[in-house]
Amino acid sequence: MGGRGGSFAGSRSSVDTSYQGKQYARAAGRGQTVDMMAGALSGLGSKTIAGAPEAVQQINAVAGNPNATITIYRASIGNSINQNDWVFLDKKQADKWTKTPMGRPKPGVKVITKKVKAKTVDWTGKNLEFVYLGK
């Protein structure tokens, strides 16, 4: 789930985020956080929704409540979820990134989780993928 080169513009973190690439800067800040997404679910298609039931449940549970707590997931070789990382709201989606296209485990890649406020997770506009905006 990582890009190549460059860190997010304006980042002053001591954490190395060079893996994020420029696509993170473009995706972040769409202005539609998880608590605002319930109405957008119907436009995603039944296959997308069926493939991520935990994400749909979390989105519906926090509708209209930006301070509600949700769980985010990320496949990573590290132990933290950083600002501007792409994340999922469904563990099964993150699990897919721990394996190669042939289904073999990627060495050292595991799913990490974090409890965050709904307002700190922005929708990328692509399927049920999100960007963590918190710190």
PDB file of C-alpha atoms in Angstrom:
ATOM      1  CA  MET A   1       0.000   0.000   0.000  1.00  0.00           C
ATOM      2  CA  GLY A   2       2.886   2.361  -0.292  1.00  0.00           C
ATOM      3  CA  GLY A   3       3.898   4.717  -3.039  1.00  0.00           C
ATOM      4  CA  ARG A   4       7.388   5.649  -4.086  1.00  0.00           C
ATOM      5  CA  GLY A   5       9.533   8.671  -3.377  1.00  0.00           C
ATOM      6  CA  GLY A   6       8.842  12.063  -1.785  1.00  0.00           C
ATOM      7  CA  SER A   7       7.115  12.858   1.466  1.00  0.00           C
ATOM      8  CA  PHE A   8       3.796  14.606   1.885  1.00  0.00           C
ATOM      9  CA  ALA A   9       4.152  18.320   1.270  1.00  0.00           C
ATOM     10  CA  GLY A  10       4.290  20.239   4.500  1.00  0.00           C
ATOM     11  CA  SER A  11       5.008  17.241   6.707  1.00  0.00           C
ATOM     12  CA  ARG A  12       7.285  18.024   9.636  1.00  0.00           C
ATOM     13  CA  SER A  13       7.117  14.637  11.235  1.00  0.00           C
ATOM     14  CA  SER A  14      10.276  12.819  12.273  1.00  0.00           C
ATOM     15  CA  VAL A  15       8.651   9.623  10.986  1.00  0.00           C
ATOM     16  CA  ASP A  16       9.902   8.542   7.545  1.00  0.00           C
ATOM     17  CA  THR A  17       6.916   8.867   5.228  1.00  0.00           C
ATOM     18  CA  SER A  18       8.857   8.812   1.968  1.00  0.00           C
ATOM     19  CA  TYR A  19       6.960   5.639   1.022  1.00  0.00           C
ATOM     20  CA  GLN A  20       3.750   7.633   0.685  1.00  0.00           C
ATOM     21  CA  GLY A  21       4.481   9.309  -2.639  1.00  0.00           C
ATOM     22  CA  LYS A  22       2.584  12.207  -4.133  1.00  0.00           C
ATOM     23  CA  GLN A  23      -0.733  10.403  -4.617  1.00  0.00           C
ATOM     24  CA  TYR A  24      -1.348  10.772  -0.877  1.00  0.00           C
ATOM     25  CA  ALA A  25      -1.211  14.531  -1.061  1.00  0.00           C
ATOM     26  CA  ARG A  26      -3.788  14.542  -3.869  1.00  0.00           C
ATOM     27  CA  ALA A  27      -6.116  12.068  -2.165  1.00  0.00           C
ATOM     28  CA  ALA A  28      -6.094  13.609   1.299  1.00  0.00           C
ATOM     29  CA  GLY A  29      -8.442  16.445   2.051  1.00  0.00           C
ATOM     30  CA  ARG A  30     -11.332  15.541  -0.242  1.00  0.00           C
ATOM     31  CA  GLY A  31     -13.518  16.819   2.536  1.00  0.00           C
ATOM     32  CA  GLN A  32     -15.685  13.734   2.965  1.00  0.00           C
ATOM     33  CA  THR A  33     -14.788  12.067   6.221  1.00  0.00           C
ATOM     34  CA  VAL A  34     -16.190   8.714   7.342  1.00  0.00           C
ATOM     35  CA  ASP A  35     -19.011  10.273   9.367  1.00  0.00           C
ATOM     36  CA  MET A  36     -20.298  11.957   6.165  1.00  0.00           C
ATOM     37  CA  MET A  37     -20.205   8.853   3.939  1.00  0.00           C
ATOM     38  CA  ALA A  38     -23.418   6.951   4.685  1.00  0.00           C
ATOM     39  CA  GLY A  39     -25.204   8.491   1.685  1.00  0.00           C
ATOM     40  CA  ALA A  40     -22.327   7.655  -0.672  1.00  0.00           C
ATOM     41  CA  LEU A  41     -22.464   3.910  -0.032  1.00  0.00           C
ATOM     42  CA  SER A  42     -25.249   3.259  -2.531  1.00  0.00           C
ATOM     43  CA  GLY A  43     -23.107   4.634  -5.354  1.00  0.00           C
ATOM     44  CA  LEU A  44     -20.232   2.220  -4.735  1.00  0.00           C
ATOM     45  CA  GLY A  45     -21.815  -0.913  -6.161  1.00  0.00           C
ATOM     46  CA  SER A  46     -22.982  -4.083  -4.503  1.00  0.00           C
ATOM     47  CA  LYS A  47     -19.737  -6.010  -5.092  1.00  0.00           C
ATOM     48  CA  THR A  48     -17.637  -3.350  -3.342  1.00  0.00           C
ATOM     49  CA  ILE A  49     -20.035  -3.149  -0.418  1.00  0.00           C
ATOM     50  CA  ALA A  50     -20.379  -6.931  -0.086  1.00  0.00           C
ATOM     51  CA  GLY A  51     -16.594  -7.291  -0.001  1.00  0.00           C
ATOM     52  CA  ALA A  52     -16.199  -5.020   3.012  1.00  0.00           C
ATOM     53  CA  PRO A  53     -19.056  -5.570   5.478  1.00  0.00           C
ATOM     54  CA  GLU A  54     -17.090  -4.259   8.463  1.00  0.00           C
ATOM     55  CA  ALA A  55     -16.422  -0.981   6.615  1.00  0.00           C
ATOM     56  CA  VAL A  56     -20.111  -0.554   5.784  1.00  0.00           C
ATOM     57  CA  GLN A  57     -21.060  -1.280   9.395  1.00  0.00           C
ATOM     58  CA  GLN A  58     -18.569   1.277  10.727  1.00  0.00           C
ATOM     59  CA  ILE A  59     -19.675   3.951   8.236  1.00  0.00           C
ATOM     60  CA  ASN A  60     -23.336   3.483   9.106  1.00  0.00           C
ATOM     61  CA  ALA A  61     -22.600   3.422  12.852  1.00  0.00           C
ATOM     62  CA  VAL A  62     -20.865   6.808  12.849  1.00  0.00           C
ATOM     63  CA  ALA A  63     -23.119   8.651  10.375  1.00  0.00           C
ATOM     64  CA  GLY A  64     -23.331  12.292  11.413  1.00  0.00           C
ATOM     65  CA  ASN A  65     -21.017  11.852  14.416  1.00  0.00           C
ATOM     66  CA  PRO A  66     -17.495  13.108  13.598  1.00  0.00           C
ATOM     67  CA  ASN A  67     -16.253  12.372  17.126  1.00  0.00           C
ATOM     68  CA  ALA A  68     -17.318   8.714  17.070  1.00  0.00           C
ATOM     69  CA  THR A  69     -14.511   6.168  17.344  1.00  0.00           C
ATOM     70  CA  ILE A  70     -13.761   3.796  14.476  1.00  0.00           C
ATOM     71  CA  THR A  71     -11.094   1.174  13.856  1.00  0.00           C
ATOM     72  CA  ILE A  72      -8.716   1.593  10.932  1.00  0.00           C
ATOM     73  CA  TYR A  73      -6.469  -1.091   9.452  1.00  0.00           C
ATOM     74  CA  ARG A  74      -3.275  -0.923   7.426  1.00  0.00           C
ATOM     75  CA  ALA A  75      -0.964  -3.582   6.006  1.00  0.00           C
ATOM     76  CA  SER A  76       2.554  -2.505   6.874  1.00  0.00           C
ATOM     77  CA  ILE A  77       6.058  -3.609   7.719  1.00  0.00           C
ATOM     78  CA  GLY A  78       6.061  -0.956  10.438  1.00  0.00           C
ATOM     79  CA  ASN A  79       4.220  -0.714  13.725  1.00  0.00           C
ATOM     80  CA  SER A  80       2.332   2.544  13.305  1.00  0.00           C
ATOM     81  CA  ILE A  81      -0.235   4.240  11.144  1.00  0.00           C
ATOM     82  CA  ASN A  82       1.026   7.660  10.114  1.00  0.00           C
ATOM     83  CA  GLN A  83      -0.692  10.813   8.945  1.00  0.00           C
ATOM     84  CA  ASN A  84      -1.628  10.514   5.238  1.00  0.00           C
ATOM     85  CA  ASP A  85      -1.352   6.705   5.152  1.00  0.00           C
ATOM     86  CA  TRP A  86      -4.027   4.922   3.128  1.00  0.00           C
ATOM     87  CA  VAL A  87      -6.115   2.722   5.398  1.00  0.00           C
ATOM     88  CA  PHE A  88      -9.162   0.468   5.387  1.00  0.00           C
ATOM     89  CA  LEU A  89     -12.176   0.171   7.689  1.00  0.00           C
ATOM     90  CA  ASP A  90     -12.403  -3.570   7.053  1.00  0.00           C
ATOM     91  CA  LYS A  91      -9.678  -5.948   8.249  1.00  0.00           C
ATOM     92  CA  LYS A  92     -10.253  -8.313   5.302  1.00  0.00           C
ATOM     93  CA  GLN A  93      -9.310  -5.540   2.877  1.00  0.00           C
ATOM     94  CA  ALA A  94      -6.041  -4.874   4.719  1.00  0.00           C
ATOM     95  CA  ASP A  95      -5.317  -8.617   4.921  1.00  0.00           C
ATOM     96  CA  LYS A  96      -5.268  -8.777   1.111  1.00  0.00           C
ATOM     97  CA  TRP A  97      -2.218  -6.488   1.103  1.00  0.00           C
ATOM     98  CA  THR A  98      -0.238  -8.914   3.291  1.00  0.00           C
ATOM     99  CA  LYS A  99      -0.112 -11.414   0.404  1.00  0.00           C
ATOM    100  CA  THR A 100       1.281 -11.461  -3.106  1.00  0.00           C
ATOM    101  CA  PRO A 101      -1.123 -11.726  -6.068  1.00  0.00           C
ATOM    102  CA  MET A 102      -0.426 -15.484  -5.968  1.00  0.00           C
ATOM    103  CA  GLY A 103      -1.596 -15.654  -2.337  1.00  0.00           C
ATOM    104  CA  ARG A 104       1.810 -16.093  -0.726  1.00  0.00           C
ATOM    105  CA  PRO A 105       2.544 -14.103   2.458  1.00  0.00           C
ATOM    106  CA  LYS A 106       4.700 -11.001   1.987  1.00  0.00           C
ATOM    107  CA  PRO A 107       7.645 -11.273   4.420  1.00  0.00           C
ATOM    108  CA  GLY A 108       7.294  -8.931   7.386  1.00  0.00           C
ATOM    109  CA  VAL A 109       3.972  -7.414   6.287  1.00  0.00           C
ATOM    110  CA  LYS A 110       1.216  -7.520   8.878  1.00  0.00           C
ATOM    111  CA  VAL A 111      -2.056  -5.730   9.578  1.00  0.00           C
ATOM    112  CA  ILE A 112      -1.909  -3.050  12.243  1.00  0.00           C
ATOM    113  CA  THR A 113      -4.941  -1.374  13.790  1.00  0.00           C
ATOM    114  CA  LYS A 114      -5.707   1.924  15.430  1.00  0.00           C
ATOM    115  CA  LYS A 115      -8.785   3.429  17.088  1.00  0.00           C
ATOM    116  CA  VAL A 116      -9.397   6.967  15.804  1.00  0.00           C
ATOM    117  CA  LYS A 117     -12.128   9.576  15.497  1.00  0.00           C
ATOM    118  CA  ALA A 118     -14.252   9.371  12.333  1.00  0.00           C
ATOM    119  CA  LYS A 119     -13.382  12.966  11.400  1.00  0.00           C
ATOM    120  CA  THR A 120      -9.696  12.007  11.056  1.00  0.00           C
ATOM    121  CA  VAL A 121     -10.333   9.551   8.218  1.00  0.00           C
ATOM    122  CA  ASP A 122     -10.981  10.963   4.754  1.00  0.00           C
ATOM    123  CA  TRP A 123     -12.467   9.005   1.854  1.00  0.00           C
ATOM    124  CA  THR A 124     -10.115   8.739  -1.152  1.00  0.00           C
ATOM    125  CA  GLY A 125     -13.047   8.658  -3.551  1.00  0.00           C
ATOM    126  CA  LYS A 126     -12.004   5.161  -4.613  1.00  0.00           C
ATOM    127  CA  ASN A 127     -14.036   2.176  -3.468  1.00  0.00           C
ATOM    128  CA  LEU A 128     -13.765   1.803   0.315  1.00  0.00           C
ATOM    129  CA  GLU A 129     -10.218   3.152   0.692  1.00  0.00           C
ATOM    130  CA  PHE A 130      -9.393   5.982   3.053  1.00  0.00           C
ATOM    131  CA  VAL A 131      -6.594   8.291   4.160  1.00  0.00           C
ATOM    132  CA  TYR A 132      -5.771   8.794   7.829  1.00  0.00           C
ATOM    133  CA  LEU A 133      -5.497  12.545   8.480  1.00  0.00           C
ATOM    134  CA  GLY A 134      -4.771  12.402  12.210  1.00  0.00           C
ATOM    135  CA  LYS A 135      -1.436  12.498  13.949  1.00  0.00           C
TER     136      LYS A 135
END
